[in-house]
């Protein structure tokens, strides 16, 4: 019976694959010229992913084979920083390219267009801050560190328009597009799309397949070869919404000074887990290789163990330093085996679909002499929600040459835990509720729920909880100092 079942499943798999290939060929006939060529390359990548998806059986890791990484493979940042920077730091910078993952939209924060153009500090957007940082490096060391943006079909057009404003900045900016893959009907395992169009009913038939696609799309764009020809050796990759991900000269120097026979091709910055990071991917030793373990790969029986802060102490910040020559080699050899993330979605009409994605850090196991560097928490400062936005707009941070640093007036280095309710989700609503951003230097914890507004020059200290029940409204008056307070009920301040 087992043999019969296996044979049946193999026939079914081949049938699904053949049908999918026919559907993709049909879609290609609806395009012409350049669009057809781009889609052909994209579909090759998709076919490979779909083929692997059909073959996957059970979890991609065996729990008893997971080991803690050896200490010599996770280098402490303090030791790296203790090494003095050489005079040749400019030469190292000239071999570096900064790549920002810029495929995301600002929809989760109630904004239209690329997330990178949301204002986060003194009218500066994520993109402004990135350009200021790199320009400052280029001027200070008289070098040419280019900026590369990996856009998606969602963000490419708008981003290119915005880039015109940086024409006179001392930064060479390049862009390339990540692939465009078809969403798959969960029941039939066939593409939802009927043609290659992207408008109207077809807008949600396509998706950008996660940041693991960087390797293939970077290579296919021709930009990878162009940068190698220009003498560039490494890229520093990070999410554009991580305001802590600046070029670190000490990590760069550490990367460049590894012994020639053990040249490091991949560094992943990790940082210590807190209770807020229990779902973050972690580095493990598996089959004598460093490997990224994501929660989606963990067998259900071991999820609680994975979330334990005692067993898995570090998590991936998605700040990565990667060799360009190694990307080229591994892509051409087709040996960059990244685990597939199956992302289920429900479209507006109620149709259940799946997206097949990969994560950029999952390729670590394919690179030679990969390392983890345990960095301070300050290098992980993502802005995913309005709660994060409140932190980075506040006096907890000072802004210098595009980089945010924790204020020296803050007595302890950890950031406060901030939880703003649904009335603050959209950036527009968030801004309307603050006449000015409160003083938060001595804040530990803030929870706000319901219809709440803040007047000018409010000061928050210790633990502050403000809850306006349904139908109530709380206006925190200008100049109020709330220290270890719970505010609830109704407090209206009206113009006389």
Coordinates of C-alpha atoms in Angstrom, one line a residue:
X1 CA 0.0 0.0 0.0
X2 CA 2.9 2.3 0.9
X3 CA 4.6 1.8 -2.4
X4 CA 1.2 2.4 -4.2
X5 CA 0.6 5.6 -2.3
X6 CA 4.1 6.9 -3.1
X7 CA 3.6 6.2 -6.8
X8 CA 0.2 7.9 -6.8
X9 CA 1.7 11.0 -5.0
X10 CA 4.5 11.2 -7.5
X11 CA 2.1 11.0 -10.4
X12 CA 0.0 13.7 -8.8
X13 CA 3.1 15.9 -8.3
X14 CA 4.1 15.5 -11.9
X15 CA 0.6 16.3 -13.0
X16 CA 0.5 19.5 -10.9
X17 CA 3.9 20.5 -12.2
X18 CA 3.0 19.9 -15.9
X19 CA -0.3 21.8 -15.5
X20 CA 1.4 24.7 -13.8
X21 CA 4.0 24.9 -16.6
X22 CA 1.3 25.0 -19.2
X23 CA -0.6 27.8 -17.4
X24 CA 2.6 29.8 -17.1
X25 CA 3.3 29.4 -20.9
X26 CA -0.3 30.6 -21.5
X27 CA 0.3 33.7 -19.4
X28 CA 3.6 34.4 -21.3
X29 CA 1.7 34.5 -24.6
X30 CA -0.3 37.6 -23.3
X31 CA 2.9 39.7 -23.1
X32 CA 5.2 41.2 -25.7
X33 CA 8.9 42.3 -26.0
X34 CA 10.7 43.3 -22.8
X35 CA 7.8 42.4 -20.5
X36 CA 7.9 38.8 -21.9
X37 CA 11.6 38.5 -21.4
X38 CA 11.4 39.7 -17.7
X39 CA 8.5 37.5 -17.0
X40 CA 10.3 34.5 -18.6
X41 CA 13.2 35.0 -16.1
X42 CA 10.8 35.4 -13.2
X43 CA 8.8 32.3 -14.2
X44 CA 12.0 30.2 -14.3
X45 CA 12.6 31.1 -10.7
X46 CA 9.0 30.4 -9.8
X47 CA 9.1 27.0 -11.5
X48 CA 12.1 26.0 -9.4
X49 CA 10.4 27.1 -6.2
X50 CA 7.1 25.4 -7.1
X51 CA 9.0 22.2 -8.0
X52 CA 10.6 22.2 -4.6
X53 CA 7.3 23.1 -2.8
X54 CA 5.7 20.0 -4.3
X55 CA 8.5 17.8 -3.1
X56 CA 8.7 19.0 0.5
X57 CA 7.5 16.4 2.9
X58 CA 7.3 17.4 6.6
X59 CA 9.5 19.8 8.5
X60 CA 12.8 20.9 6.9
X61 CA 14.8 20.2 10.1
X62 CA 15.2 17.2 12.4
X63 CA 15.0 18.6 15.9
X64 CA 17.6 16.2 17.4
X65 CA 20.2 17.4 14.8
X66 CA 19.9 21.0 16.0
X67 CA 22.9 22.3 18.1
X68 CA 23.9 25.6 19.6
X69 CA 26.5 27.3 17.3
X70 CA 30.1 27.0 18.4
X71 CA 31.3 30.1 20.2
X72 CA 34.0 30.7 17.6
X73 CA 31.3 31.2 14.9
X74 CA 29.3 33.9 16.9
X75 CA 31.7 36.8 17.4
X76 CA 30.9 39.3 20.2
X77 CA 30.7 42.9 18.9
X78 CA 32.7 44.3 21.9
X79 CA 35.7 42.3 20.8
X80 CA 35.4 43.4 17.2
X81 CA 35.1 47.0 18.3
X82 CA 38.2 46.7 20.5
X83 CA 40.3 46.3 17.4
X84 CA 41.6 49.7 16.3
X85 CA 40.5 50.7 12.8
X86 CA 43.4 50.7 10.3
X87 CA 44.3 53.6 8.1
X88 CA 43.0 51.6 5.1
X89 CA 39.4 51.9 6.2
X90 CA 38.7 54.0 3.1
X91 CA 40.0 51.2 0.8
X92 CA 37.6 48.8 2.5
X93 CA 34.7 51.2 2.1
X94 CA 35.4 51.5 -1.6
X95 CA 34.8 47.8 -1.9
X96 CA 31.3 48.1 -0.2
X97 CA 27.8 48.5 -1.6
X98 CA 24.8 49.3 0.7
X99 CA 21.6 47.5 -0.4
X100 CA 18.3 48.3 1.1
X101 CA 15.3 46.0 0.8
X102 CA 12.7 48.5 -0.5
X103 CA 9.8 46.3 -1.7
X104 CA 7.3 47.0 1.0
X105 CA 4.3 49.3 1.0
X106 CA 3.2 51.5 3.9
X107 CA -0.3 50.0 3.9
X108 CA 0.0 48.5 7.4
X109 CA 0.5 52.0 8.7
X110 CA -2.3 53.4 6.6
X111 CA -0.1 55.0 3.9
X112 CA -0.2 54.7 0.2
X113 CA 3.0 54.0 -1.8
X114 CA 6.5 52.8 -0.7
X115 CA 7.0 52.5 3.0
X116 CA 10.4 54.2 2.5
X117 CA 8.8 57.6 1.9
X118 CA 7.0 57.8 5.3
X119 CA 8.3 60.7 7.3
X120 CA 9.9 59.3 10.5
X121 CA 12.0 62.1 12.0
X122 CA 12.1 65.9 11.4
X123 CA 10.2 65.5 8.0
X124 CA 12.9 63.0 7.0
X125 CA 11.8 59.7 5.4
X126 CA 13.5 56.3 5.7
X127 CA 15.0 57.0 2.3
X128 CA 16.2 60.5 3.2
X129 CA 18.0 59.1 6.3
X130 CA 19.7 56.4 4.3
X131 CA 20.9 58.8 1.7
X132 CA 22.2 61.2 4.4
X133 CA 24.1 58.4 6.2
X134 CA 25.9 57.2 3.0
X135 CA 26.6 60.7 1.8
X136 CA 28.2 61.5 5.2
X137 CA 30.4 58.4 4.8
X138 CA 31.4 59.3 1.2
X139 CA 32.3 62.8 2.2
X140 CA 34.1 62.0 5.5
X141 CA 36.3 59.3 4.0
X142 CA 36.4 60.6 0.4
X143 CA 35.0 57.3 -0.9
X144 CA 32.3 56.0 -3.3
X145 CA 29.9 53.7 -1.5
X146 CA 26.8 53.3 -3.8
X147 CA 23.3 52.7 -2.6
X148 CA 21.2 50.0 -4.2
X149 CA 17.5 49.7 -3.7
X150 CA 15.7 46.4 -4.3
X151 CA 12.3 47.6 -5.3
X152 CA 9.2 45.5 -6.0
X153 CA 6.6 46.1 -8.7
X154 CA 4.6 47.8 -6.0
X155 CA 7.3 50.4 -5.2
X156 CA 9.4 50.8 -8.3
X157 CA 7.6 53.5 -10.1
X158 CA 7.0 55.8 -7.1
X159 CA 10.6 55.2 -5.8
X160 CA 12.2 56.2 -9.2
X161 CA 10.2 59.5 -9.2
X162 CA 11.4 60.3 -5.6
X163 CA 15.0 59.5 -6.4
X164 CA 15.3 62.6 -8.6
X165 CA 15.5 64.7 -5.5
X166 CA 18.9 63.1 -4.7
X167 CA 20.6 64.0 -8.0
X168 CA 23.0 66.5 -6.4
X169 CA 23.8 64.3 -3.3
X170 CA 27.1 62.6 -3.2
X171 CA 25.7 59.1 -3.5
X172 CA 25.3 57.0 -6.7
X173 CA 21.9 55.3 -6.4
X174 CA 21.0 52.2 -8.4
X175 CA 17.7 50.2 -8.4
X176 CA 16.7 46.8 -9.5
X177 CA 13.3 45.0 -9.2
X178 CA 12.7 41.8 -7.3
X179 CA 10.8 39.1 -9.2
X180 CA 7.0 39.0 -9.8
X181 CA 5.5 35.6 -9.0
X182 CA 1.9 34.5 -9.5
X183 CA -0.3 33.8 -6.4
X184 CA -1.5 30.2 -6.4
X185 CA -5.1 29.1 -5.8
X186 CA -4.9 27.0 -2.6
X187 CA -7.4 24.3 -3.9
X188 CA -6.3 23.9 -7.5
X189 CA -2.6 24.8 -7.1
X190 CA -2.9 26.9 -10.3
X191 CA -2.1 30.6 -10.9
X192 CA -4.9 33.0 -10.1
X193 CA -3.9 35.4 -12.9
X194 CA -5.4 35.1 -16.4
X195 CA -2.9 37.4 -18.1
X196 CA 0.2 39.4 -17.1
X197 CA -1.8 42.5 -16.5
X198 CA -1.4 44.2 -13.1
X199 CA -4.4 46.5 -12.9
X200 CA -8.1 46.2 -11.9
X201 CA -9.1 42.7 -11.0
X202 CA -5.5 41.4 -11.6
X203 CA -3.8 43.7 -9.1
X204 CA -3.8 41.0 -6.4
X205 CA -2.9 38.1 -8.7
X206 CA 0.8 38.7 -8.2
X207 CA 3.3 39.1 -5.3
X208 CA 7.0 39.9 -4.7
X209 CA 8.4 36.6 -3.3
X210 CA 10.2 37.7 -0.1
X211 CA 13.7 39.1 0.3
X212 CA 15.3 35.7 -0.4
X213 CA 14.7 36.6 -4.1
X214 CA 17.5 39.2 -3.9
X215 CA 20.1 36.7 -5.1
X216 CA 18.3 35.8 -8.4
X217 CA 16.9 39.2 -9.2
X218 CA 20.2 41.0 -8.4
X219 CA 22.0 38.6 -10.7
X220 CA 19.3 38.8 -13.5
X221 CA 19.4 42.6 -13.4
X222 CA 23.0 42.7 -14.6
X223 CA 23.8 45.0 -11.7
X224 CA 25.7 42.3 -9.8
X225 CA 28.3 41.9 -12.6
X226 CA 28.5 45.7 -13.0
X227 CA 29.4 46.2 -9.4
X228 CA 31.9 43.3 -9.4
X229 CA 33.5 44.9 -12.5
X230 CA 33.8 48.2 -10.6
X231 CA 35.9 46.5 -7.9
X232 CA 33.1 46.1 -5.3
X233 CA 33.5 43.0 -3.1
X234 CA 30.7 43.0 -0.4
X235 CA 27.2 44.2 0.1
X236 CA 25.6 45.3 3.3
X237 CA 22.0 44.3 3.1
X238 CA 19.2 45.5 5.5
X239 CA 15.5 46.4 5.7
X240 CA 14.9 50.0 4.8
X241 CA 12.7 50.4 7.9
X242 CA 15.5 49.3 10.3
X243 CA 16.8 52.7 11.4
X244 CA 19.6 51.0 13.4
X245 CA 21.1 49.4 10.3
X246 CA 23.9 51.8 9.5
X247 CA 27.3 50.9 7.9
X248 CA 29.5 49.8 10.8
X249 CA 33.2 50.3 10.2
X250 CA 34.3 47.8 12.8
X251 CA 32.2 45.0 11.3
X252 CA 33.4 45.9 7.8
X253 CA 37.1 45.8 9.0
X254 CA 36.5 42.5 10.7
X255 CA 35.1 41.1 7.5
X256 CA 38.0 42.4 5.4
X257 CA 40.7 41.1 7.8
X258 CA 39.6 37.5 8.0
X259 CA 42.5 35.1 7.0
X260 CA 42.8 34.6 3.2
X261 CA 42.3 30.9 3.5
X262 CA 39.2 31.4 5.6
X263 CA 37.7 34.4 3.7
X264 CA 34.3 35.0 5.2
X265 CA 31.5 35.2 2.6
X266 CA 28.6 36.0 4.9
X267 CA 28.1 37.7 8.2
X268 CA 24.7 37.8 9.9
X269 CA 24.2 40.3 12.7
X270 CA 22.3 38.8 15.6
X271 CA 21.3 40.3 18.9
X272 CA 20.1 39.1 22.2
X273 CA 16.4 38.0 22.4
X274 CA 13.9 39.7 24.6
X275 CA 10.4 38.6 25.3
X276 CA 9.3 40.7 22.3
X277 CA 11.5 38.7 19.9
X278 CA 10.5 35.1 20.7
X279 CA 9.3 34.5 17.1
X280 CA 12.5 35.8 15.5
X281 CA 14.7 33.5 13.4
X282 CA 17.8 32.2 15.2
X283 CA 21.2 30.8 14.2
X284 CA 21.9 27.1 14.8
X285 CA 24.5 24.6 14.0
X286 CA 23.1 21.9 11.7
X287 CA 25.1 19.3 9.7
X288 CA 28.3 21.2 10.6
X289 CA 27.0 24.5 9.0
X290 CA 25.6 27.7 10.4
X291 CA 21.9 27.8 9.6
X292 CA 19.0 30.1 10.1
X293 CA 16.1 28.5 11.9
X294 CA 12.7 30.3 11.4
X295 CA 9.6 29.5 13.5
X296 CA 7.8 28.2 10.4
X297 CA 10.3 25.4 10.1
X298 CA 9.9 24.2 13.7
X299 CA 7.8 21.1 14.3
X300 CA 4.7 22.0 16.3
X301 CA 5.8 20.0 19.4
X302 CA 8.9 22.2 19.7
X303 CA 7.5 25.7 19.1
X304 CA 7.5 26.6 22.9
X305 CA 11.1 25.4 23.1
X306 CA 12.0 27.6 20.1
X307 CA 10.4 30.6 21.8
X308 CA 12.4 30.0 24.9
X309 CA 14.8 32.9 25.6
X310 CA 17.1 30.5 27.6
X311 CA 17.8 27.9 24.8
X312 CA 17.8 30.2 21.8
X313 CA 19.3 33.4 23.1
X314 CA 19.9 35.4 19.8
X315 CA 17.8 36.3 16.8
X316 CA 18.5 37.5 13.3
X317 CA 18.4 41.3 12.7
X318 CA 18.4 40.8 8.9
X319 CA 21.5 43.0 8.7
X320 CA 23.8 41.0 6.5
X321 CA 27.2 41.4 4.9
X322 CA 27.6 39.2 1.8
X323 CA 30.3 38.5 -0.8
X324 CA 29.3 39.6 -4.3
X325 CA 31.6 37.0 -5.9
X326 CA 30.0 34.3 -3.8
X327 CA 26.5 35.3 -4.8
X328 CA 27.5 35.1 -8.4
X329 CA 29.2 31.6 -7.9
X330 CA 26.3 30.1 -5.9
X331 CA 23.6 31.5 -8.2
X332 CA 25.4 30.1 -11.3
X333 CA 25.9 26.7 -9.6
X334 CA 22.2 26.8 -8.5
X335 CA 23.3 25.7 -4.9
X336 CA 21.6 28.4 -2.9
X337 CA 19.1 26.1 -1.2
X338 CA 16.7 28.3 0.8
X339 CA 13.8 26.9 2.8
X340 CA 10.4 27.7 1.3
X341 CA 8.0 29.8 3.3
X342 CA 4.4 29.1 2.5
X343 CA 2.4 32.2 3.2
X344 CA -1.4 31.8 3.1
X345 CA -3.5 34.8 2.1
X346 CA -7.2 35.5 1.5
X347 CA -7.9 37.9 -1.3
X348 CA -10.7 40.5 -1.2
X349 CA -13.2 38.3 -2.9
X350 CA -12.6 35.6 -0.3
X351 CA -10.4 33.3 -2.4
X352 CA -7.7 31.4 -0.5
X353 CA -4.3 31.6 -2.1
X354 CA -0.7 30.8 -1.2
X355 CA 2.5 32.7 -1.8
X356 CA 5.8 30.8 -2.0
X357 CA 8.6 32.9 -0.5
X358 CA 12.2 32.7 0.7
X359 CA 14.2 34.7 3.3
X360 CA 17.6 36.3 2.4
X361 CA 19.2 35.0 5.6
X362 CA 18.3 31.4 4.9
X363 CA 21.1 31.2 2.3
X364 CA 23.7 31.4 5.0
X365 CA 24.4 27.7 5.0
X366 CA 25.5 27.8 1.3
X367 CA 28.3 30.4 1.9
X368 CA 31.8 29.6 3.0
X369 CA 33.2 30.5 6.5
X370 CA 29.9 32.2 7.5
X371 CA 29.8 34.0 10.9
X372 CA 27.4 35.6 13.2
X373 CA 28.2 38.8 15.0
X374 CA 26.3 39.5 18.3
X375 CA 25.6 43.2 18.0
X376 CA 24.1 45.7 20.5
X377 CA 20.3 46.1 20.3
X378 CA 20.7 49.6 18.9
X379 CA 21.5 48.1 15.5
X380 CA 17.9 46.7 15.4
X381 CA 15.5 49.6 15.4
X382 CA 12.7 48.6 13.0
X383 CA 9.7 50.8 12.5
X384 CA 6.8 48.5 11.7
X385 CA 4.0 50.2 13.6
X386 CA 2.9 53.6 15.0
X387 CA 4.2 52.5 18.4
X388 CA 7.7 52.1 16.9
X389 CA 7.2 55.5 15.2
X390 CA 6.5 57.2 18.5
X391 CA 9.8 55.9 19.9
X392 CA 12.0 57.2 17.0
X393 CA 10.2 60.6 16.8
X394 CA 10.8 61.1 20.6
X395 CA 13.6 62.7 22.5
X396 CA 14.9 59.1 23.3
X397 CA 16.9 59.5 20.1
X398 CA 19.1 62.2 18.6
X399 CA 19.7 62.5 14.9
X400 CA 23.2 63.0 13.5
X401 CA 24.1 62.7 9.8
X402 CA 21.1 60.5 9.1
X403 CA 21.8 58.1 12.0
X404 CA 19.7 57.8 15.2
X405 CA 21.5 57.2 18.5
X406 CA 20.0 56.8 21.9
X407 CA 20.1 60.0 23.9
X408 CA 22.9 60.1 26.5
X409 CA 20.3 61.6 28.9
X410 CA 18.5 58.2 29.0
X411 CA 19.8 56.4 32.1
X412 CA 19.4 52.8 30.8
X413 CA 20.0 51.6 27.2
X414 CA 16.8 49.6 26.7
X415 CA 13.9 51.2 24.9
X416 CA 10.5 51.6 26.6
X417 CA 7.7 49.1 25.7
X418 CA 5.1 51.1 23.9
X419 CA 1.7 49.8 22.9
X420 CA -0.7 52.2 21.1
X421 CA -4.3 51.1 20.4
X422 CA -6.1 50.9 17.0
X423 CA -7.0 54.6 17.0
X424 CA -3.2 55.3 16.4
X425 CA -2.6 52.6 13.7
X426 CA -2.7 55.0 10.7
X427 CA 0.1 57.5 10.5
X428 CA -2.3 60.3 9.7
X429 CA -4.5 59.5 12.8
X430 CA -1.3 59.1 14.9
X431 CA 0.0 62.6 14.1
X432 CA -3.5 64.2 14.7
X433 CA -3.4 62.8 18.3
X434 CA -0.1 64.4 19.3
X435 CA 0.2 68.2 19.5
X436 CA 3.8 67.4 20.2
X437 CA 5.7 64.1 20.9
X438 CA 5.9 63.6 24.7
X439 CA 9.1 63.6 26.7
X440 CA 9.9 59.9 27.1
X441 CA 13.4 59.9 28.5
X442 CA 12.3 58.3 31.8
X443 CA 9.5 56.1 30.4
X444 CA 9.5 52.3 30.9
X445 CA 6.1 51.3 29.6
X446 CA 3.2 53.0 27.8
X447 CA -0.1 51.5 26.9
X448 CA -2.8 53.7 25.3
X449 CA -6.2 52.4 24.3
X450 CA -9.3 54.2 22.9
X451 CA -9.9 57.8 21.9
X452 CA -6.9 59.6 23.5
X453 CA -5.1 62.8 22.5
X454 CA -1.9 64.4 23.9
X455 CA -1.4 68.2 24.4
X456 CA 1.9 69.9 24.0
X457 CA 4.9 69.3 26.2
X458 CA 3.5 66.2 28.0
X459 CA 6.0 64.2 30.0
X460 CA 5.7 60.4 30.5
X461 CA 7.7 58.6 33.2
X462 CA 7.8 55.0 34.6
X463 CA 4.7 53.0 33.7
X464 CA 1.8 54.9 32.2
X465 CA -1.5 53.3 31.2
X466 CA -4.2 55.4 29.5
X467 CA -7.5 53.7 28.7
X468 CA -10.6 55.5 27.3
X469 CA -13.5 53.1 27.2
X470 CA -15.9 53.0 24.3
X471 CA -17.7 56.3 24.0
X472 CA -15.3 58.1 26.3
X473 CA -12.5 60.4 25.3
X474 CA -9.3 61.4 27.2
X475 CA -7.4 64.6 26.4
X476 CA -4.1 64.6 28.2
X477 CA -3.6 68.4 29.0
X478 CA -0.6 70.4 27.8
X479 CA 2.3 70.3 30.2
X480 CA 1.0 67.2 32.1
X481 CA 3.5 65.0 33.8
X482 CA 2.3 61.4 34.2
X483 CA 4.6 59.2 36.3
X484 CA 3.5 55.7 37.2
X485 CA -0.2 56.6 36.5
X486 CA -3.3 54.8 35.3
X487 CA -5.7 57.2 33.6
X488 CA -9.2 55.9 32.7
X489 CA -12.7 57.2 32.3
X490 CA -13.5 60.5 30.5
X491 CA -11.4 63.6 30.4
X492 CA -12.5 66.2 27.8
X493 CA -10.8 69.6 27.3
X494 CA -12.9 71.9 25.1
X495 CA -12.1 75.3 23.7
X496 CA -13.8 78.0 25.7

